[in-house]
Coordinates of C-alpha atoms (C1' of nucleotides) in Angstrom, one line a residue:
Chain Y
X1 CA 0.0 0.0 0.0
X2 CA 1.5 3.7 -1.1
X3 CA 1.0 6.5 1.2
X4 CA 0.4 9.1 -1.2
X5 CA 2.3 12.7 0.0
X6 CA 1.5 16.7 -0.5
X7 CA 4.6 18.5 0.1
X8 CA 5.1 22.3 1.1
X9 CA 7.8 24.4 1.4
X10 CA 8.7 27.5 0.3
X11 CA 12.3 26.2 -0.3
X12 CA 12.3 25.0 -4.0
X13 CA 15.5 23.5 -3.0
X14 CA 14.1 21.8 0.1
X15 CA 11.1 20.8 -1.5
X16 CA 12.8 18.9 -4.9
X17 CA 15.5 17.5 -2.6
X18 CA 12.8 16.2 -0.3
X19 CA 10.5 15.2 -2.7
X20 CA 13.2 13.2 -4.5
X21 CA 14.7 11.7 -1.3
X22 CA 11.0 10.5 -0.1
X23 CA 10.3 8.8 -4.0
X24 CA 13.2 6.3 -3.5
X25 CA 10.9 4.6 -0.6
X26 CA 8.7 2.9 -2.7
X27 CA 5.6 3.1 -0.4
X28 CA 5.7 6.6 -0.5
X29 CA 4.7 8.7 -3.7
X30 CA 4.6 12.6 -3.6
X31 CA 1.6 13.0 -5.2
X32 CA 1.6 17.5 -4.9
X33 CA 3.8 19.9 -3.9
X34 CA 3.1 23.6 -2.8
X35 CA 5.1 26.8 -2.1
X36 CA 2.9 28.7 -0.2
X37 CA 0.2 28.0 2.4
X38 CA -2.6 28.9 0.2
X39 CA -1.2 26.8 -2.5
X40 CA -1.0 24.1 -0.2
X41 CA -4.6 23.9 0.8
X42 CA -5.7 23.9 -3.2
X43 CA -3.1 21.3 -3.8
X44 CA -4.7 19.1 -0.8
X45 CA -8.0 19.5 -2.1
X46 CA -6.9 18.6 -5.5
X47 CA -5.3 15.8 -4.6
X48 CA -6.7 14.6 -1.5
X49 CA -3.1 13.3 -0.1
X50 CA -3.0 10.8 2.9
X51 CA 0.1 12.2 4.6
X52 CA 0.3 16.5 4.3
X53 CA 4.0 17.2 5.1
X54 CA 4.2 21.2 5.9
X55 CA 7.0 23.6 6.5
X56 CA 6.0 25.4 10.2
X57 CA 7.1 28.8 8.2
X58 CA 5.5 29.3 4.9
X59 CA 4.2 32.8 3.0
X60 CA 0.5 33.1 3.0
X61 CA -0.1 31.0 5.7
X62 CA 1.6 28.7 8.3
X63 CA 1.8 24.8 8.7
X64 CA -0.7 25.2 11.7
X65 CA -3.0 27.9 10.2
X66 CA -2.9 25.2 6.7
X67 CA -3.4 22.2 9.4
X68 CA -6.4 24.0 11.0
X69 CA -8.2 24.1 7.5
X70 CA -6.9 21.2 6.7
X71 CA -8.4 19.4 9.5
X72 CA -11.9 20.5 8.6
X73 CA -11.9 19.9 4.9
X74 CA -10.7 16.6 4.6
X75 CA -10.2 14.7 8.2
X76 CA -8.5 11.7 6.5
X77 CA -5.1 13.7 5.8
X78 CA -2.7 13.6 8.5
X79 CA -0.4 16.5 9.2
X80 CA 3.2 16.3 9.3
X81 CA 4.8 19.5 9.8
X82 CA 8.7 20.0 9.6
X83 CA 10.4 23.1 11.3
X84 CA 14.0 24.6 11.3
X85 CA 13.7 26.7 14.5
X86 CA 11.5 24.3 17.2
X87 CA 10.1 26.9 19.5
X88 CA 8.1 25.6 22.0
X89 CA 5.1 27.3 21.5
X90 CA 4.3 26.2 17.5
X91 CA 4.8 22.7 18.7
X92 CA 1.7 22.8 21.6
X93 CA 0.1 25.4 19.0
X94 CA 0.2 22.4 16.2
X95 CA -1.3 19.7 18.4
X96 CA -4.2 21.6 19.3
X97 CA -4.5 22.3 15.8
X98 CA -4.8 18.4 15.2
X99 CA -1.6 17.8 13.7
X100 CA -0.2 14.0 14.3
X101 CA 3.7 14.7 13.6
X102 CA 6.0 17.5 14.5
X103 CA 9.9 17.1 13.9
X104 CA 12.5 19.5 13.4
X105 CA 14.5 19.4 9.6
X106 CA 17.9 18.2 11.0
X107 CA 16.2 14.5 11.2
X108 CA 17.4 12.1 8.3
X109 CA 15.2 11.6 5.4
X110 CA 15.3 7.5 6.3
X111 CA 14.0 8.8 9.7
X112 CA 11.0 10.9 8.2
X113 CA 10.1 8.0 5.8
X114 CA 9.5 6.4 9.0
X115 CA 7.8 8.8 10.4
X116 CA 5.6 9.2 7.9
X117 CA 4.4 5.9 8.3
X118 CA 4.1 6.3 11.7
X119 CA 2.1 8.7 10.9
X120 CA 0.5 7.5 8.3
X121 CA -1.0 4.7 10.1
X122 CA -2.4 7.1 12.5
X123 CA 0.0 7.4 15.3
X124 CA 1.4 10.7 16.5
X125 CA 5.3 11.2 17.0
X126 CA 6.6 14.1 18.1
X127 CA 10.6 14.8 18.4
X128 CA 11.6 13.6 21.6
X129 CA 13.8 16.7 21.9
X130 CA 11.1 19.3 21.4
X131 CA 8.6 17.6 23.2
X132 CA 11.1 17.8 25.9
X133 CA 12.0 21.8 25.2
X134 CA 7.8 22.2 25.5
X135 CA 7.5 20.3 28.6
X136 CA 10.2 22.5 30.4
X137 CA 9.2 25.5 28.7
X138 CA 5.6 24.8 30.9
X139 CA 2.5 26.8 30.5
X140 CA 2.3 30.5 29.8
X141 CA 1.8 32.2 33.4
X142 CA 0.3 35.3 31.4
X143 CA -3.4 36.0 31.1
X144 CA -5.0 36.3 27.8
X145 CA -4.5 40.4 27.7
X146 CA -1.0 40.3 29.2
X147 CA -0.4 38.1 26.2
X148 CA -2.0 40.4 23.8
X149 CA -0.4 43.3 25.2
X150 CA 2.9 42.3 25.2
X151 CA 2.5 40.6 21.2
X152 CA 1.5 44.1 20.5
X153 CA 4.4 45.7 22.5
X154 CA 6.6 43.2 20.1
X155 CA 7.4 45.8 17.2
X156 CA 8.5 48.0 19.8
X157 CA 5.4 50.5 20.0
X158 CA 5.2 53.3 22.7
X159 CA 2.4 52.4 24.7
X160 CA 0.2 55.5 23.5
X161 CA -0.4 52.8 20.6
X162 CA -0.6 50.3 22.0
X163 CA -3.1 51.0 24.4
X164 CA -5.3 52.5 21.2
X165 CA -4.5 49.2 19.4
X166 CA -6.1 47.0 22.2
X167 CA -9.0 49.8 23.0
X168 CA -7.1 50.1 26.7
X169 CA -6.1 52.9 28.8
X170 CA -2.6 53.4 28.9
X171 CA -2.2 53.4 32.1
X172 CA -3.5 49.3 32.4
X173 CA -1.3 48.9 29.2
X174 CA 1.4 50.0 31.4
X175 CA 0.2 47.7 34.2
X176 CA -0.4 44.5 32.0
X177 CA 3.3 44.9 30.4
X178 CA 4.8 45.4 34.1
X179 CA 2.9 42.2 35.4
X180 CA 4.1 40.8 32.3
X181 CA 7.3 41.9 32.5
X182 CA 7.4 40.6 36.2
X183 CA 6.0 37.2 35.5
X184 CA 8.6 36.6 32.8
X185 CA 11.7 37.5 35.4
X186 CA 12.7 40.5 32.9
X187 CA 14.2 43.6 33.1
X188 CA 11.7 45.6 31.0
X189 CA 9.0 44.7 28.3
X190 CA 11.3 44.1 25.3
X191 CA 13.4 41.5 26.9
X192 CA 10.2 40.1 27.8
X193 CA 9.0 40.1 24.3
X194 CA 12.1 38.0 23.2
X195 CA 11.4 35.8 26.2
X196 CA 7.5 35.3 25.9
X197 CA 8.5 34.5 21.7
X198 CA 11.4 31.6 22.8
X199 CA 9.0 30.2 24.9
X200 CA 6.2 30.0 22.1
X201 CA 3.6 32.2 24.5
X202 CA 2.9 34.5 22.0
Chain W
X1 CA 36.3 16.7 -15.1
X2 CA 34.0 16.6 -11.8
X3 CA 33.3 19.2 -9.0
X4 CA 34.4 17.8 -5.5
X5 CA 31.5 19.3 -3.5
X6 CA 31.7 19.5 0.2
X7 CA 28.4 20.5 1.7
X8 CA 27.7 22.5 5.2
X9 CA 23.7 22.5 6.9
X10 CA 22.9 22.0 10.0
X11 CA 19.5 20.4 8.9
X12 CA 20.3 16.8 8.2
X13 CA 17.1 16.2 6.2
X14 CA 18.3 19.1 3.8
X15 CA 21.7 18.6 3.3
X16 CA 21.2 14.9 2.5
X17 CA 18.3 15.6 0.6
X18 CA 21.0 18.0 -1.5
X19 CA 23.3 15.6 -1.5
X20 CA 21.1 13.1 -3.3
X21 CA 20.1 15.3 -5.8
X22 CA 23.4 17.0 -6.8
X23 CA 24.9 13.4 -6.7
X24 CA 23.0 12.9 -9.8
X25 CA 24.2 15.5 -11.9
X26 CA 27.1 13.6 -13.2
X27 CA 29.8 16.1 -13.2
X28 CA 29.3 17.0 -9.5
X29 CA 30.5 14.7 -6.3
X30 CA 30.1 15.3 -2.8
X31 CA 33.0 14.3 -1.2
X32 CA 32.1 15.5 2.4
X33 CA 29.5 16.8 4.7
X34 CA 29.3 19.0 7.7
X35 CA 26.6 20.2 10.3
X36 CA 28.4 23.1 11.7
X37 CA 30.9 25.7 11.3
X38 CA 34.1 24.4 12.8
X39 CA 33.2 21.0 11.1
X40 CA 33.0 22.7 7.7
X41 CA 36.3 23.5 8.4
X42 CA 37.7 20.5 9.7
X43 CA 35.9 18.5 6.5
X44 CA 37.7 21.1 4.1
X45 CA 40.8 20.6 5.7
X46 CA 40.7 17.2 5.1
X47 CA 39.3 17.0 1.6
X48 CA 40.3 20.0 -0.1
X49 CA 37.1 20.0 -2.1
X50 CA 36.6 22.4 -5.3
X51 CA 33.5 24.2 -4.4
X52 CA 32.2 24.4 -0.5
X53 CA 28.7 25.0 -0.6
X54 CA 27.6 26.9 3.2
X55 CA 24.4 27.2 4.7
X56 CA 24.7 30.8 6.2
X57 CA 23.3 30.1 9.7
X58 CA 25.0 27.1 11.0
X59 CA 26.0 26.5 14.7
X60 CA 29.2 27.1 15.8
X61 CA 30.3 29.5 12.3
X62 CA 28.2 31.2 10.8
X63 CA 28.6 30.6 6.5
X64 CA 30.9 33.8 6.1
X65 CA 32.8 33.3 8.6
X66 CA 33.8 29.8 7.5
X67 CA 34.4 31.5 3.9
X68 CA 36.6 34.3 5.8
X69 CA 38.8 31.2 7.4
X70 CA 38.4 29.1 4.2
X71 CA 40.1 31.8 2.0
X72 CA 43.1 32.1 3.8
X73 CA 43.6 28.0 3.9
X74 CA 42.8 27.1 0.7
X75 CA 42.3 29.6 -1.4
X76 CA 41.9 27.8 -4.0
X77 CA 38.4 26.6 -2.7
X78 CA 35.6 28.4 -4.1
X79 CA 32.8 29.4 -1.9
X80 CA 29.3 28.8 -2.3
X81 CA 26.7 30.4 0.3
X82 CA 22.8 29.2 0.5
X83 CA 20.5 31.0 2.6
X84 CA 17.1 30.8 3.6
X85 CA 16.4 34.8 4.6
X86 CA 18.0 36.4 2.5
X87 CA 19.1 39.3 4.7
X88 CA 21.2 42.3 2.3
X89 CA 23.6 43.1 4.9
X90 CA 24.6 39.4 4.6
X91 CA 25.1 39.6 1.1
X92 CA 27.6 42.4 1.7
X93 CA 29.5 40.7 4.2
X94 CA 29.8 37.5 2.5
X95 CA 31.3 39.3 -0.9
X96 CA 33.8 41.2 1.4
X97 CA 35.1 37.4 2.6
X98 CA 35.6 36.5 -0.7
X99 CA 32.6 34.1 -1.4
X100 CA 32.3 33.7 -5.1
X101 CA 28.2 32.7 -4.7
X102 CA 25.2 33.7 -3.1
X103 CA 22.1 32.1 -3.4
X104 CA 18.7 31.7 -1.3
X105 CA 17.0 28.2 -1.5
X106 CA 14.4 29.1 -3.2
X107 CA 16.5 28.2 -6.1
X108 CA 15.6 24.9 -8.1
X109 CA 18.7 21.9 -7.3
X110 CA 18.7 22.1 -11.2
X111 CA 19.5 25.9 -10.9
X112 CA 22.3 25.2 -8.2
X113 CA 24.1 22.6 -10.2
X114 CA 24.6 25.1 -12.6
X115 CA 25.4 27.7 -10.5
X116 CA 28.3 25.3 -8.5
X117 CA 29.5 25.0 -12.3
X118 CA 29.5 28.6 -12.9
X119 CA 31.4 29.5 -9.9
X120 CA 33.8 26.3 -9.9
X121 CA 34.6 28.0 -13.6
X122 CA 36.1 31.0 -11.4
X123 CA 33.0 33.4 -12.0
X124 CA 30.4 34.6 -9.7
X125 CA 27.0 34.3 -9.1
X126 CA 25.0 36.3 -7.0
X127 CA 20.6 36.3 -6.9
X128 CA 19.4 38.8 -8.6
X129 CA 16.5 39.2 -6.7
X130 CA 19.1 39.3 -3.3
X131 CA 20.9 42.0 -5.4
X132 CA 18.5 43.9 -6.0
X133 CA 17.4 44.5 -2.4
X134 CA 21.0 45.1 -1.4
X135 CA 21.3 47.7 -3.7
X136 CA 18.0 48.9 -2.9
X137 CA 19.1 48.9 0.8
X138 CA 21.9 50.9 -0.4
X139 CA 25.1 51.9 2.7
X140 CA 24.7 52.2 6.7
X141 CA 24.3 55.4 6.9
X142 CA 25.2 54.6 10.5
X143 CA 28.5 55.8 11.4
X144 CA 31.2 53.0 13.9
X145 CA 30.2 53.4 16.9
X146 CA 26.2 54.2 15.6
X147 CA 26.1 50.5 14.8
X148 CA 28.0 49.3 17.7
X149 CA 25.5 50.7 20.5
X150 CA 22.9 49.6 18.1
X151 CA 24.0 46.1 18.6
X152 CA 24.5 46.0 22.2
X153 CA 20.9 47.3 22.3
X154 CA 19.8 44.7 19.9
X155 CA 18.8 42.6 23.1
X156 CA 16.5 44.9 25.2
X157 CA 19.1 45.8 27.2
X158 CA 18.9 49.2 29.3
X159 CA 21.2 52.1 28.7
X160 CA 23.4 51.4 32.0
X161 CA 24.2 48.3 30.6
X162 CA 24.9 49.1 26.8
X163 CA 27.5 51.8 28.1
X164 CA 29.5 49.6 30.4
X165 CA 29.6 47.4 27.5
X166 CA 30.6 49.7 25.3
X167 CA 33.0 51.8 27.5
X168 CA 31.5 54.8 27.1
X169 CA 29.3 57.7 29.4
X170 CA 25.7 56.8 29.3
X171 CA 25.0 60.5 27.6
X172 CA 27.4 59.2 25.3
X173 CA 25.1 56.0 24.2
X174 CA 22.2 58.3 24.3
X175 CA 23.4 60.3 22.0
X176 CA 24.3 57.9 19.3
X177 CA 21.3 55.8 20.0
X178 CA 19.2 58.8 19.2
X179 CA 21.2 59.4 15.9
X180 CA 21.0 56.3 14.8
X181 CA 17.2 56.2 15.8
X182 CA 16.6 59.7 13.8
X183 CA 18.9 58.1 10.4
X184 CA 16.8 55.3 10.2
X185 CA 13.6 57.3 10.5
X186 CA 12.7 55.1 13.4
X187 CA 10.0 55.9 16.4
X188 CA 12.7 54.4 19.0
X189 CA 15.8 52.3 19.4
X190 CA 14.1 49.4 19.2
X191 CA 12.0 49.7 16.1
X192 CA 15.3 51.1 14.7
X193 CA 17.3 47.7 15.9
X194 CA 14.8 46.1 13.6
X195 CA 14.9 48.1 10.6
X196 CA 18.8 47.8 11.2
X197 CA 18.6 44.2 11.3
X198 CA 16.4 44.1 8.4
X199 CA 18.6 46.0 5.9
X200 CA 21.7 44.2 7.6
X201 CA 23.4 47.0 9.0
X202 CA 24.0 45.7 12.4
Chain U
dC1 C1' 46.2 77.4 8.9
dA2 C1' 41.3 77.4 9.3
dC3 C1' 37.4 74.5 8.6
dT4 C1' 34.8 70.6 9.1
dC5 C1' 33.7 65.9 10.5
dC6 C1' 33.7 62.5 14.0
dG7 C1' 34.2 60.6 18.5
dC8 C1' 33.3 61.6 23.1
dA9 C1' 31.6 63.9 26.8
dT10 C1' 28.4 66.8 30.0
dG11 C1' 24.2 68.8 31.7
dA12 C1' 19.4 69.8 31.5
dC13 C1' 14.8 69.2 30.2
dA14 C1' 10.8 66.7 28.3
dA15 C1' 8.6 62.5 27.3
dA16 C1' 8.0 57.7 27.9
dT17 C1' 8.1 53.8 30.9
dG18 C1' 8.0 51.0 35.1
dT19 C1' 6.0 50.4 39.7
dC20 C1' 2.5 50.8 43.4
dA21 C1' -1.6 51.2 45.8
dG22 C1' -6.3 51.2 45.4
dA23 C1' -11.0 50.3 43.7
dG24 C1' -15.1 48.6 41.1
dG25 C1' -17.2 45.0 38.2
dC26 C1' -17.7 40.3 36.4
dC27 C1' -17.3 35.4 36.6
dT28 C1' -16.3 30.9 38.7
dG29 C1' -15.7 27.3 41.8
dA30 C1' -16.2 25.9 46.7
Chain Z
dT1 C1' -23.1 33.2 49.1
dC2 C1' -18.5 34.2 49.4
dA3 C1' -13.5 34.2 48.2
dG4 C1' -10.6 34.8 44.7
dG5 C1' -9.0 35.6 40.1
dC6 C1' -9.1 38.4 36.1
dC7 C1' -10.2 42.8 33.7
dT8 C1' -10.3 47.6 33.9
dC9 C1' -9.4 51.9 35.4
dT10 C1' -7.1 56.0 38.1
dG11 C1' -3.5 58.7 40.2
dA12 C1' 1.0 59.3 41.8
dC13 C1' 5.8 58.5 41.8
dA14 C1' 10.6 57.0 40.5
dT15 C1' 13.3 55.7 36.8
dT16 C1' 14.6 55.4 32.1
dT17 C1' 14.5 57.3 27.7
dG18 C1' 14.9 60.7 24.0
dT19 C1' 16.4 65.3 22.6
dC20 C1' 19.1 69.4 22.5
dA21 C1' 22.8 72.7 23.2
dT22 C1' 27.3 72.8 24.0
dG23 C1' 32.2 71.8 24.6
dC24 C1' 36.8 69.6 23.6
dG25 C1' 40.4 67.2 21.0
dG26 C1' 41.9 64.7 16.9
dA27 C1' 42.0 63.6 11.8
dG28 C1' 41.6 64.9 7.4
dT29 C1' 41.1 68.7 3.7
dG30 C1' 41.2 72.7 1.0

DNA sequence: CACTCCGCATGACAAATGTCAGAGGCCTGA
DNA sequence: TCAGGCCTCTGACATTTGTCATGCGGAGTG
């Protein structure tokens, strides 16, 4: 039996190496490939793959947001996504989102053949190394609007925007960022950005 | 005559993905493989290959500085650089260390065999697209010491902190910070650390 | 030589930010 | 029902920034 594969990366390079490296298995055949995360979607729905291998970082669209959709349109294709940078975050945001695989690109290609079957045959497998990473990294100890505050703090805004942006008072702006800021051990609200963003809580 | 390769990614599942498919161009051969910087080097030492194709970030060394190290070893090893963000102050940097290519991976592994060819023939290549938005990006306007405070600020830190580093009177940073903030046409130093970081000045 | 940059500094002022205390409203779980 | 958490706000304060004027010495230039 052939698992049949959509690939997407924005990497041409990536993609044709991967795609040529996963057709030497012969149970696997790539049956689409995709740049973008919009092009992605239409090639799943053209093609109706069993196994959707994403790229976390895409234009358009990311593996999650595409694995979302996915998830509603056609239930029967799993979700593989592949990342470079494994940040804590994307990996619990990616499970909720339904996704059965998460591994990072520095696995072998043997090792994500695997995987894919694994996957395939509808058990998860997440890398034991980023699992690990998300586990340590724990839960986000901020509240839904100390989250939102501080994303919007993230492009380094004054807070006059800020607080327009999230229809706040400045002066509770000021408060959620310094709870934030306090919560996160930093020393002031961009630290705490950078923080909050390696930990995935934002 | 064939092109002794040696390739440098961190990503496993990319580099012997690449390896695959530029093993079946037959003029091309990769004779070795590294994961990180110092291995690069350590792999070039040993194999003297023709044409060292670099990922850019890698742990350890990043790309140009293995180029920078590679030049004066074996200068007659030709240097390749592929990148995934195609950043224009890298660009600069990496023609400065002599590299003779520049490439992002959007590039088809068609499109990169030829380009290893055209720059094992002694010429260069560099993306036009990557080019372009170098030129476009034009000079730091910022002066030495603009970019240096810049950088130490890159991190959040607070002004104390940045002038200790940097040796200098906290009026002193102030100063240049604000310069640097008012030549980029930035709100503060933090928006201008980004725009810095985006046009590769820092 | 005078002029002009640049690096480096100081001091002073205005604006933005961080920190606290307090206070009312809403919702939830015991 | 009541305690406790979160959301929201205000006001006041200390601290950190951003901005500006100004000064001095060195390097390079006409």
């Amino acid at each position: 039996m052939t698992v049949r594969l959509l690939l997407a990366d924005d990497e041409h390079l990536i993609r044709g190496a991967l795609a040529a490296l996963l057709s030497l298995e012969e149970d696997l055949v790539v049956v689409a490939e995709a740049a973008s995360g919009p092009e992605a979607l239409a090639m799943a729905r053209a093609h109706e793959p069993d196994v959707a291998v994403l790229d976390l970082q895409m234009p358009g669209a990311d593996g999650v947001k595409v694995a979302t959709s996915l998830r509603a349109e056609l239930p029967g294709c799993r979700v593989l996504i592949v990342t470079s940078h494994g940040r804590p975050g994307h990996l619990k945001r990616a499970l909720e989102a339904g996704v059965r695989g998460f591994v990072p690109k520095t696995v072998s290609a043997q090792k994500l053949a695997e995987i894919i079957r694994t996957v395939h045959a509808g058990n998860r497998y997440v890398d034991p190394e980023l699992a690990a990473d998300a586990i340590s990294a724990g839960d986000s100890p901020l509240t839904a609007r100390e989250a939102e505050v501080l994303e919007l703090a993230a492009d380094g805004a004054p807070v006059a925007e800020i607080a327009e942006r999230a229809a706040l008072s400045q002066g509770t702006v000021r408060n959620y960022l310094s709870s934030a800021v306090s919560k996160l051990g930093a020393e002031n609200r961009h630290t705490a950005v950078r923080l909050a963003r390696e930990r995935g809580w934002v």
